[in-house]
Structures are given as C-alpha cells and as structure tokens.
Short mmCIF file of C-alpha atoms in Angstrom, two decimals:
data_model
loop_
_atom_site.label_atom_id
_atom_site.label_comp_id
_atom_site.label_asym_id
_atom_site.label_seq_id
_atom_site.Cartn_x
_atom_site.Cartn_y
_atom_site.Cartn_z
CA UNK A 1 13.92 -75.89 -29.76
CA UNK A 2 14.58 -72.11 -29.75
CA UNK A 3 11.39 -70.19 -28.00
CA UNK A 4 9.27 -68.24 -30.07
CA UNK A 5 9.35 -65.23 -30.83
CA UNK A 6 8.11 -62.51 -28.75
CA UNK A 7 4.90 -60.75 -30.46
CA UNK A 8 4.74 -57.48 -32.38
CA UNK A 9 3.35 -54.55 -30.58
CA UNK A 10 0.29 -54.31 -32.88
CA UNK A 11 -0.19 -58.16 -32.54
CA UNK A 12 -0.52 -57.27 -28.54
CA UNK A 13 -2.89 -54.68 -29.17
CA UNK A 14 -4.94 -56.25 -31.37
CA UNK A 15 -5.16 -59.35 -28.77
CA UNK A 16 -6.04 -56.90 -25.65
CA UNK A 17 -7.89 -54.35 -27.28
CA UNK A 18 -11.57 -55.84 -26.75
CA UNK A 19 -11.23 -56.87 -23.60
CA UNK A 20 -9.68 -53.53 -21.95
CA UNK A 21 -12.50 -51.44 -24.50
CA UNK A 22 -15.10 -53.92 -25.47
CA UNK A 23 -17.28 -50.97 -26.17
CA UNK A 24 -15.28 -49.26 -28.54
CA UNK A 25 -16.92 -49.20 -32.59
CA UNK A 26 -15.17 -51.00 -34.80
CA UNK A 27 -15.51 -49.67 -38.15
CA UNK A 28 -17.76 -51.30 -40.79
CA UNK A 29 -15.35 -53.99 -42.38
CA UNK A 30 -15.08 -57.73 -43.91
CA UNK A 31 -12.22 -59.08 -41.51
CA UNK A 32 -12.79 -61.92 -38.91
CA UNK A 33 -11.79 -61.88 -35.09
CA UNK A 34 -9.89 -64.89 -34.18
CA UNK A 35 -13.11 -66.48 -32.34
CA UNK A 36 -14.60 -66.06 -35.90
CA UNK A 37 -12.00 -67.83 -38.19
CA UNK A 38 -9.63 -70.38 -39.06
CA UNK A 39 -8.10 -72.42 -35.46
CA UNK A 40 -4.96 -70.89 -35.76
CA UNK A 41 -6.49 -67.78 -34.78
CA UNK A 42 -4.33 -65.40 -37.77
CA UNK A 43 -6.70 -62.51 -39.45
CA UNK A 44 -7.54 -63.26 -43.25
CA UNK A 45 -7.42 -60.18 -45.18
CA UNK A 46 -10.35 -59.32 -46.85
CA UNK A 47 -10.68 -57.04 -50.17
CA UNK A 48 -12.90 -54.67 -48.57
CA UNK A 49 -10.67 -54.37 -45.52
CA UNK A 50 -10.12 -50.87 -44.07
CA UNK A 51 -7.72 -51.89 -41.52
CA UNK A 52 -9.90 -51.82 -38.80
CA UNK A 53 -8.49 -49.28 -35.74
CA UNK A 54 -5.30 -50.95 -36.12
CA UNK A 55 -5.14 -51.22 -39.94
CA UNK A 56 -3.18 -49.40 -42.97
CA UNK A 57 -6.08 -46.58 -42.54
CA UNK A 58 -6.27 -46.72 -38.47
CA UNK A 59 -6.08 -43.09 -36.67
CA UNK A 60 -3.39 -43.73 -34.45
CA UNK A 61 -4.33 -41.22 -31.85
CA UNK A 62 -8.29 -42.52 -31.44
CA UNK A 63 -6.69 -46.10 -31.21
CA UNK A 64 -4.43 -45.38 -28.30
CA UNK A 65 -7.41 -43.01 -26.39
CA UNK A 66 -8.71 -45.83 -24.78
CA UNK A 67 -5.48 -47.22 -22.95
CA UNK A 68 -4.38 -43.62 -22.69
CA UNK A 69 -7.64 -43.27 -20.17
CA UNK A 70 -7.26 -46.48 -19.09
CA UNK A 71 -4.32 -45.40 -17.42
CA UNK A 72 -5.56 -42.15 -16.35
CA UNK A 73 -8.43 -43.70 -14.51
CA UNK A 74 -5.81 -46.25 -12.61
CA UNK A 75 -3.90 -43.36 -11.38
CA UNK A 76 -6.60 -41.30 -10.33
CA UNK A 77 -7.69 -44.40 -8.40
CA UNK A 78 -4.39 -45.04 -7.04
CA UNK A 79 -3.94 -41.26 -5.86
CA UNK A 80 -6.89 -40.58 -3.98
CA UNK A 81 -6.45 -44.34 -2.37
CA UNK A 82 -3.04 -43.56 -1.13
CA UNK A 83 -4.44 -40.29 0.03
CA UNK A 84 -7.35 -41.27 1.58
CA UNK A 85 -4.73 -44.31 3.45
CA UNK A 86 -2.85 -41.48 4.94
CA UNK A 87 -5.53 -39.59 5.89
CA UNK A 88 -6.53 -42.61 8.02
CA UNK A 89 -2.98 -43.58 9.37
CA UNK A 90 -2.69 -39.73 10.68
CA UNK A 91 -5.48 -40.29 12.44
CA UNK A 92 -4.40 -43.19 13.60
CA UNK A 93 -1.17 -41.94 14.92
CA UNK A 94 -2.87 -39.07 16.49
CA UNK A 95 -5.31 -41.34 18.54
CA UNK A 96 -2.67 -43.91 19.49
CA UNK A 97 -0.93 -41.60 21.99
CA UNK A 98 -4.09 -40.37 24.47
CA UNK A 99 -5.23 -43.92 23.91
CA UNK A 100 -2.37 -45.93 25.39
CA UNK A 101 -1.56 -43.47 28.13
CA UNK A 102 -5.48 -43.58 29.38
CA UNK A 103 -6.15 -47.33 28.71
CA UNK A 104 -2.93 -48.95 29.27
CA UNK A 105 -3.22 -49.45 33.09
CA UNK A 106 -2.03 -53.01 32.62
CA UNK A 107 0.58 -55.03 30.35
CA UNK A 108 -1.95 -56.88 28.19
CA UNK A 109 -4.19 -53.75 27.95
CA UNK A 110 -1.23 -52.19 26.64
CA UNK A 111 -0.40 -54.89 24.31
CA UNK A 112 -4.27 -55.04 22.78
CA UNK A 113 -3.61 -51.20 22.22
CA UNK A 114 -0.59 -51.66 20.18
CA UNK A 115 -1.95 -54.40 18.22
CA UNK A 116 -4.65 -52.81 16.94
CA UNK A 117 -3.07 -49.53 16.10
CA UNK A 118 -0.52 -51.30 14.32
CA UNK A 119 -3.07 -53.12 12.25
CA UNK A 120 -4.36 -49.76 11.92
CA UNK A 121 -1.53 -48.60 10.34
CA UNK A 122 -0.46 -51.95 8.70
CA UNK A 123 2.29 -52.33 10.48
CA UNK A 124 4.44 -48.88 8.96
CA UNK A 125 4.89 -45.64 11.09
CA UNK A 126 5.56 -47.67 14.56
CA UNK A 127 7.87 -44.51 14.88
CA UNK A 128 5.28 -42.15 14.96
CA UNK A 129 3.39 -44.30 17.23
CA UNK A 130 5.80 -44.21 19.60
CA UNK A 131 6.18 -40.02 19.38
CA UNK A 132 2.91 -39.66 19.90
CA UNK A 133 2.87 -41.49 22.78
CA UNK A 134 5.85 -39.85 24.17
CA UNK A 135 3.79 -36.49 24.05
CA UNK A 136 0.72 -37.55 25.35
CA UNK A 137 2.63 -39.67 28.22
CA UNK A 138 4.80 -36.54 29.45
CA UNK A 139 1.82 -34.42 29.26
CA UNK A 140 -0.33 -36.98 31.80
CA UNK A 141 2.24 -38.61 34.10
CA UNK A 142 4.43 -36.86 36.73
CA UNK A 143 7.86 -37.69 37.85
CA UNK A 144 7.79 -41.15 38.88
CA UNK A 145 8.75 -44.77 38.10
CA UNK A 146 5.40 -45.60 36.81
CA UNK A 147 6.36 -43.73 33.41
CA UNK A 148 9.38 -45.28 33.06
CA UNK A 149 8.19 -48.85 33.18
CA UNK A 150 5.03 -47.88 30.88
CA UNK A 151 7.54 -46.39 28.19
CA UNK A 152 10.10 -49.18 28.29
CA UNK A 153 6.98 -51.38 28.03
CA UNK A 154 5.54 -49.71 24.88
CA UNK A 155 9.09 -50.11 23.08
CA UNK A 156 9.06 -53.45 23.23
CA UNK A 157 5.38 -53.80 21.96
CA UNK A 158 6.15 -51.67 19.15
CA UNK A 159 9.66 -53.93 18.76
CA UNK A 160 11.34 -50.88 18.01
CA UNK A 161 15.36 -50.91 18.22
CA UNK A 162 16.90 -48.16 20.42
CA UNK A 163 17.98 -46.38 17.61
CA UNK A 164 14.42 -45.92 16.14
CA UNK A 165 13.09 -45.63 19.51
CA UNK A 166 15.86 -42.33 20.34
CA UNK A 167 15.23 -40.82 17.00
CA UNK A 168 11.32 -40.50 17.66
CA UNK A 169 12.27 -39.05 21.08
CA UNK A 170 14.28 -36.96 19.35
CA UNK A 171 11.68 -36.11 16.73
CA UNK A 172 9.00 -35.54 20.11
CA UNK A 173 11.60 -33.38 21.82
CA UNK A 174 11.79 -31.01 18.64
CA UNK A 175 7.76 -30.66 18.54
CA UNK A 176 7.26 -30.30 22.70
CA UNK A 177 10.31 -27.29 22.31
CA UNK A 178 8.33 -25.46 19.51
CA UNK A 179 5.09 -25.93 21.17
CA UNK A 180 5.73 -27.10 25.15
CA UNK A 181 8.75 -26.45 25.98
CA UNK A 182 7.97 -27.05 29.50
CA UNK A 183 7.88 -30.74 29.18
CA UNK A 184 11.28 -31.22 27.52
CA UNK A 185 12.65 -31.61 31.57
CA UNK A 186 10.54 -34.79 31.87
CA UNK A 187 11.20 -36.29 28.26
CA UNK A 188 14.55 -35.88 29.37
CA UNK A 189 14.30 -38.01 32.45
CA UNK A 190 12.36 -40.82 31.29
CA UNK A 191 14.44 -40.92 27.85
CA UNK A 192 18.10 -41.27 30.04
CA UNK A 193 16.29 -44.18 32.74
CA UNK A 194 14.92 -46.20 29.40
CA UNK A 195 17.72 -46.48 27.17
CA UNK A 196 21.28 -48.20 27.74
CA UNK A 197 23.77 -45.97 28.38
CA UNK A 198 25.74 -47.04 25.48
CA UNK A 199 22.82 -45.17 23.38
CA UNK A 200 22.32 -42.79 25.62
CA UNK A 201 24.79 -40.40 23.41
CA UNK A 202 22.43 -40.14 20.62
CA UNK A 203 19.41 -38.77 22.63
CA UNK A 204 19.75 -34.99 21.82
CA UNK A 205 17.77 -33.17 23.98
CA UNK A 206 19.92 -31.49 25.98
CA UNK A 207 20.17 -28.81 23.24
CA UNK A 208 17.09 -28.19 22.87
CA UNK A 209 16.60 -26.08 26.29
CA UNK A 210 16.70 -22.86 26.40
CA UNK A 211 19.86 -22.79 28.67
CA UNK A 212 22.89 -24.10 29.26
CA UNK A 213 23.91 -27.99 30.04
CA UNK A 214 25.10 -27.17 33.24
CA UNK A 215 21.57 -25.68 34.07
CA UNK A 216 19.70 -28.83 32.44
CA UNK A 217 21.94 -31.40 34.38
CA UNK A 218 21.41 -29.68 37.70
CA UNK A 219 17.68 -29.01 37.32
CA UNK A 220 17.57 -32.77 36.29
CA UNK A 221 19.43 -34.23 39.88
CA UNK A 222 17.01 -31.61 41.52
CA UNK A 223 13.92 -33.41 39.95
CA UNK A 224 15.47 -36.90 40.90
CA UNK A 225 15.91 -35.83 44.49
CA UNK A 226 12.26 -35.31 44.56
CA UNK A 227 11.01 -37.87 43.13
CA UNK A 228 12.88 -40.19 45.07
CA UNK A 229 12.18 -38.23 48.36
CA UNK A 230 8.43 -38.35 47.55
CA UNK A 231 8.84 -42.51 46.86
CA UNK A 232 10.34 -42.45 50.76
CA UNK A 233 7.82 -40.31 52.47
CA UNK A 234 5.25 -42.81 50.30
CA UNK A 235 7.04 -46.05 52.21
CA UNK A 236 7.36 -44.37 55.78
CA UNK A 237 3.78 -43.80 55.41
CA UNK A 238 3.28 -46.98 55.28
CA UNK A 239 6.03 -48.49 57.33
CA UNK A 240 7.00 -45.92 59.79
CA UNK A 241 9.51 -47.82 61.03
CA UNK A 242 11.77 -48.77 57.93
CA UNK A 243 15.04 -48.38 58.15
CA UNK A 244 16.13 -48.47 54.73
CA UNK A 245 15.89 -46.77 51.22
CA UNK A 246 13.54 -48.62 48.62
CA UNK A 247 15.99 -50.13 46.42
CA UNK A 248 13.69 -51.22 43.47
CA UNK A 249 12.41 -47.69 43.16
CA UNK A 250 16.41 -46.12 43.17
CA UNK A 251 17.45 -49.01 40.69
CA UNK A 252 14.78 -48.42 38.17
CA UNK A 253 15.20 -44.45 38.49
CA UNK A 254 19.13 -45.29 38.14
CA UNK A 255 20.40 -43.37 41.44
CA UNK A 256 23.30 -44.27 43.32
CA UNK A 257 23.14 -46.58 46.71
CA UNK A 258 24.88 -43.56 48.49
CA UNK A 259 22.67 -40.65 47.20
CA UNK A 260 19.24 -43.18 47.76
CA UNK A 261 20.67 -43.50 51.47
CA UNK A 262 21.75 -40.06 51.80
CA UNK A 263 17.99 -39.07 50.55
CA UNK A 264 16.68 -41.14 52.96
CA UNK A 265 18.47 -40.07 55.98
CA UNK A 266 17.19 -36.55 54.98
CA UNK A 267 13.31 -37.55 54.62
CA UNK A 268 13.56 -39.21 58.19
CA UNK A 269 15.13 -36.22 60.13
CA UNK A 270 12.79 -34.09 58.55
CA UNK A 271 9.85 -36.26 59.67
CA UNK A 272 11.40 -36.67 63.18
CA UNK A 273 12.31 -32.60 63.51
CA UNK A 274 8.65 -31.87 62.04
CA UNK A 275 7.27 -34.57 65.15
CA UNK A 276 8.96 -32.27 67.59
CA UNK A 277 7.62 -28.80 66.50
CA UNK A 278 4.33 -30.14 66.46
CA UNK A 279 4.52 -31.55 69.46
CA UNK A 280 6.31 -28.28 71.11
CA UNK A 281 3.46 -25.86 69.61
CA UNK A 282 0.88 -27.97 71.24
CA UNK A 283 2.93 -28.01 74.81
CA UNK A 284 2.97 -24.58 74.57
CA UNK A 285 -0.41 -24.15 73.46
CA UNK A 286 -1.68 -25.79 77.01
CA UNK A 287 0.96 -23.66 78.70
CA UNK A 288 -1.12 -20.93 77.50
CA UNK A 289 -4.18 -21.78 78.63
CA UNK A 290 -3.61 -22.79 81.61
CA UNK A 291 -2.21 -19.09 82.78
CA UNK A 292 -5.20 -17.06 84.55
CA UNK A 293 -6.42 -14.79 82.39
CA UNK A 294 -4.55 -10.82 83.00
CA UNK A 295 -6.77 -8.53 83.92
CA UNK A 296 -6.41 -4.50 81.69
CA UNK A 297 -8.12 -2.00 83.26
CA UNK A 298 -7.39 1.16 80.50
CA UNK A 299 -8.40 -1.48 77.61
CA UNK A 300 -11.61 -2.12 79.59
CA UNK A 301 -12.57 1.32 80.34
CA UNK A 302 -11.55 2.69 76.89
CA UNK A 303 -13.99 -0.10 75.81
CA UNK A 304 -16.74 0.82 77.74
CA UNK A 305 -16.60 4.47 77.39
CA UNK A 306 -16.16 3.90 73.64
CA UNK A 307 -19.90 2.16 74.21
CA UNK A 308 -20.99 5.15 75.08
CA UNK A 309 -20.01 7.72 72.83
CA UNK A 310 -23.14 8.32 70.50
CA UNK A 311 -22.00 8.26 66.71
CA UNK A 312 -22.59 11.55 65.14
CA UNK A 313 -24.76 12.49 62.19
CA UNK A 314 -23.62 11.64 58.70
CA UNK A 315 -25.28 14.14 57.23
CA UNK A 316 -26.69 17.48 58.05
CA UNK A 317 -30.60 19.09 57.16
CA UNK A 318 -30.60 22.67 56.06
CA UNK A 319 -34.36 23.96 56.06
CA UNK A 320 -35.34 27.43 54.15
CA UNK A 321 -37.18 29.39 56.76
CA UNK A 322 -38.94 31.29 53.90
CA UNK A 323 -40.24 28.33 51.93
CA UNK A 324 -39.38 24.98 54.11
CA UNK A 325 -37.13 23.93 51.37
CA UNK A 326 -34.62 21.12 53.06
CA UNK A 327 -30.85 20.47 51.95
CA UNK A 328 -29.38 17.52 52.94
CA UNK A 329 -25.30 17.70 52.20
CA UNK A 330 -22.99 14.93 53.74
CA UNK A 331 -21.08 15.95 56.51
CA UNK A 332 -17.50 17.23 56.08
CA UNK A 333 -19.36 18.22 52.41
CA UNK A 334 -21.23 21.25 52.91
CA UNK A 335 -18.20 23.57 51.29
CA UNK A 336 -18.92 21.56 48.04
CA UNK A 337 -22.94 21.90 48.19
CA UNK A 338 -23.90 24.67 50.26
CA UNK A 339 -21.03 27.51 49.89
CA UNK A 340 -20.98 31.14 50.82
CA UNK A 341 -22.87 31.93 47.39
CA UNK A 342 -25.40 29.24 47.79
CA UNK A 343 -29.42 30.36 46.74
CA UNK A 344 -32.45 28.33 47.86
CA UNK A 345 -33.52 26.69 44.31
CA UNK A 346 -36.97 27.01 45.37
CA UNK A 347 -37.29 30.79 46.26
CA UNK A 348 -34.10 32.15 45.89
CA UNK A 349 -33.35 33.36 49.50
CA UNK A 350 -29.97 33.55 50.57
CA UNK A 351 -27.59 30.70 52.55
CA UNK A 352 -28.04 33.10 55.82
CA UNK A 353 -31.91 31.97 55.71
CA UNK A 354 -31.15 28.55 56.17
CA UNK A 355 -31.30 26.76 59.43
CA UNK A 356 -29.24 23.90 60.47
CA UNK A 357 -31.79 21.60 62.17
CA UNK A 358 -28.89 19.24 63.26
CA UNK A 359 -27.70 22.33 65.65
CA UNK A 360 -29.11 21.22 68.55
CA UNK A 361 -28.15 17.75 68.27
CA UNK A 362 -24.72 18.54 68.06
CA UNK A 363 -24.58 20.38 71.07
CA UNK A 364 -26.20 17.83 73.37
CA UNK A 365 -23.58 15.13 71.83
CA UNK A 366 -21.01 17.54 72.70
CA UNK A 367 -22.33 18.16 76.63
CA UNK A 368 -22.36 14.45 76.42
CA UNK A 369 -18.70 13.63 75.56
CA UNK A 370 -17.68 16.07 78.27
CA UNK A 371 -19.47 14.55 81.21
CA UNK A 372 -17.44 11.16 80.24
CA UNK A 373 -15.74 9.65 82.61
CA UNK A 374 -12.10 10.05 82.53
CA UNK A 375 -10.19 7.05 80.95
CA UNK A 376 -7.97 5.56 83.64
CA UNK A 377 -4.20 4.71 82.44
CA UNK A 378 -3.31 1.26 84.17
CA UNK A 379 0.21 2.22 83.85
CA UNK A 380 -0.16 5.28 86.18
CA UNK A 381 -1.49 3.51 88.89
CA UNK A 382 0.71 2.59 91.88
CA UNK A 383 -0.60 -0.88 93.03
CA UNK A 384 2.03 -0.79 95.68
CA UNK A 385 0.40 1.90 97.82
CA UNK A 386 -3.08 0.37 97.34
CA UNK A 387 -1.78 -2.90 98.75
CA UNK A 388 0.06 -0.67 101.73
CA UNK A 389 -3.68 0.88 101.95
CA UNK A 390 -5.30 -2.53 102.20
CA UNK A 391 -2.86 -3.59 105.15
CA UNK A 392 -3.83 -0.76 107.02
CA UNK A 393 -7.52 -1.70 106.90
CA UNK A 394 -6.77 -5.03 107.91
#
C-alpha cells in the first residue's frame, strides 16, 4: 500500500494554528473545527463561510503574524540564553586557574577541582581551562619540580591530548608576552619537562622572547643549574653526609647524570670552602682578642684636650647703647644682617653704636686655647733613650 500523501501547507496550518495561537479571533463564520464535526475530521463548507484566517478572503500577512512572532520570541530566548551561558563559562574559566593552583595541594583535591569546573562548563573549553591554569600556576610557583608534577597532573584530569595541551600553552605564552613577559622563562621550562620530546617541536615559545634563541637556551640551562643546586643544598641539609646527587629530582627536571653529578660536586665544595672561612674568621677573631690592648698616647691627649676646648658661641648679641635694642645674627652671618650701612630699626643710630656683648667671651675662650697643653706626637718620641734613662736609675 503506497503511503499517503504528505499534507498541504494550509492543511498544516490549519491543524497547528490553535494550539501555537489559541488566542487569536477567529472571524464570525458558520464552519466547524474538526472537534466539532463529522469523525473524519474534514471542514464542511458552509454558505455563509468567509474563509476563516485561512480562507478564500484570509489576509495572508495577519495569518502568518503569529508564527512570524512565534519565532521571534524563540530566538530572542535562544540569544540571550547562549549569552548569558557564556557569560557564566568565562567566569568559569577565569576562576578555574587561581582555584586549582591554591586548592590543589593534593591529587584528589585536584581532581574534585577539575570535575566541577568541567561540569561548570559542560564539559567544552577544557582548553581554556588548562591556559588559565598555566597563567595562574607560573605566576605562584617558582622553579621547581613541584610545578612540573602539578601541570602534568592537571593534563591528565582535563584528558587533554598533547596537541591540545601545547596549543593552549601556546595560546598562554602569547597572552603572558603581551602582558608578562617576564614569566614566558618559566612557561618555557615546565612546558619542555611535561611534554614528550617527540611534541616538543610544536611548543612555540621560543619566539616569543624578546631575544635571540641562543639567549633563551642559555638563560634556560642557567635556571636549571639553580634549581637543581637549590634541590642539593635542600638534601645536604638534611643529610650532610650524602654522597650522591638526588636522582628523582634530575630525572623529573630531565638533566643529564653527568651535569646532576657535576652540580653536585660544585654545591659540596662550596659548602666545605664556606666551613673553612667561617671557621678562619672566627680563629682570627680570638687571635685578636687575645693581643694586649696598644697603648696611643697623641690619640689620647688629642682626646682629652679636645674635652677641653669650650665650643664657641653660635651666635652673636649686638645691643644699641642708645636705646638697648639687641641683634642677634648667626655667627659667620653678620655681613648678611648687620653690614657697614646697617641702622638700629628702633632709633636709627648707626652700626658704630652697637656693642658686641659676646666680646668678652671671646677673648677669655681665646686666653683659654692658648694656655692648652701642647699635644704630644707619639711618633717623635724616642722610647729608646727613656729605657737607657730608666737603666740608669736602676
């Protein structure tokens, strides 16, 4: 039996019209809805009929105005949705980064994060996850192999490939150059200890620095140098007497058994040759003391006879003798207060009717100085006859 026939247009509209617009008039006619007549559910004509919306007479522009905002409505609905969803998964994204680094101190704290920022973002942008916690990661965590584990952890949580996992490093690389450029050295380092080295050729950060490769490869064996130094001195701390290289810490920062020896050899002359300067300044230092003290006769006597020179007046006092009036100018000033043309502001007498009250003071300091003692020169003095002088007495 062939299948029916597919249904007119206007039959379709006619069959969904009332239930997408149930509130629409119809006009004032004799027809019947299908509910209303025969079982088969056709539409008898009728002589009064006007054709309804969809009829002979039917304004074809008022019968389509109700799907026509139908649809309108749908995709207004749909729009600010979709907006309002990507206003939330930015957030999202943004949050994930400072989250993970702070919170993940563990594996499964790590793995709660990722779950529900994923569900966050129902499961899309785990790229954009991962870039933001590539920023927020080199902008927390020094040069170590703590990183490193943390971001190769976070990869797999996120189950992203190392192709989708390079390109968001390369994405992070191109905002930290625009806006920290500074950090691209340690994006760098974690980036080549994560990834194989077969994929290693797609990471392109190298370009991004402001110099040369030659520059960014050398600064980069500098920082592992350090780092690795800084895991030894951490180990002799606790073990001063190891006697050889941590070889977890070089395997998981990727640097060669003969470099990790040759680093560690370095860190344990340095601590043995820093040992014996300490211990040489302190020999010395009770070498030192235990000389008798030298005795310096000029240095004393300057001393004392500096104890007894009176410091001299800062300032002198200039009194009127025709009205009392007193000027007090600094001294080594009076050229700049008290010159040749100077008047008394109170009565107008001349400089030559001023006294210097300080005149007498001067003098006596002066008397003073000269009755000093004379400073004796240690280096003049011939200790050899005073010890031939002392023999004679005896």
């Amino acid at each position: 039996t062939p299948p029916p026939a597919a249904p007119a247009p206007s039959e379709l509209l006619i069959a969904i019209g009332p239930a997408i617009s149930p509130m629409y008039p119809h006009h004032g006619h004799g027809h019947h809805h299908a509910s209303e007549g025969s079982s088969s559910g056709a539409i008898p004509a009728s002589d009064n009929d006007d054709g309804g919306i969809f009829g002979a007479g039917a304004n074809p522009i008022a019968a389509a105005f109700p799907y026509a905002l139908a649809v309108v409505g749908l995709g207004l609905a749909a729009f600010f949705g979709q907006k309002k969803l990507k206003t939330m998964h930015d957030a999202a994204v943004v949050e994930f980064g400072p989250t993970i680094v702070y919170y993940g101190t563990t594996k499964e704290n790590m793995r709660e994060v990722v779950n529900e920022y994923v569900k966050k973002v129902m499961g899309t942008r785990k790229e954009q996850l991962f870039g933001s916690f590539l920023k927020s990661l080199v902008e927390e965590k020094p040069i170590s192999v703590a990183p490193i584990q943390t971001m190769t952890t976070v990869m797999k949580l996120l189950k992203l490939p190392e192709d989708k996992a390079i390109a968001a490093v390369n994405a992070a690389g191109k905002e930290l150059a625009a806006q920290q450029p500074s950090l691209l050295g340690k994006l760098l380092f974690f980036s080549e200890r994560v990834f194989s080295p077969a994929a290693l050729p797609a990471l392109a950060l190298v370009e991004l620095f402001p110099y040369d490769a030659d520059t960014v490869r050398a600064l980069q064996d500098n920082m592992l140098s350090r780092c690795y130094a800084e895991i030894v001195e951490a180990l002799l701390d606790e073990d001063p007497n190891a006697t050889s290289p941590p070889d977890l810490a070089a395997a998981a920062l990727r640097i060669p058994a003969a470099d990790a020896k040759s680093v560690f050899e370095n860190v344990v002359e340095g601590r043995a040759a820093a040992r014996k300067a300490k211990e040489d300044a302190r020999r010395a230092a009770e070498e030192e003391n235990a000389k008798p003290p030298s005795v310096e006769i000029s240095v004393g006597l300057q001393e004392e006879q500096q104890q007894r020179v009176p410091a001299g007046p800062t300032m002198h006092a200039y009194e009127c003798s025709d009205c009392g009036y007193t000027l007090f100018p600094a001294a080594g000033r009076e050229f700049k207060f008290y010159g040749d043309d100077f008047k008394c502001p109170q009565c107008g007498a001349g400089k030559d009717k001023f006294i210097d009250q300080n005149k007498d003071e001067d003098e006596e300091e002066k008397k003073e100085e000269q009755n000093l003692d004379p400073i004796i020169d240690s280096s003049k003095i011939d200790f050899g006859s005073l010890d031939e002088e002392e023999k004679k007495e005896e």
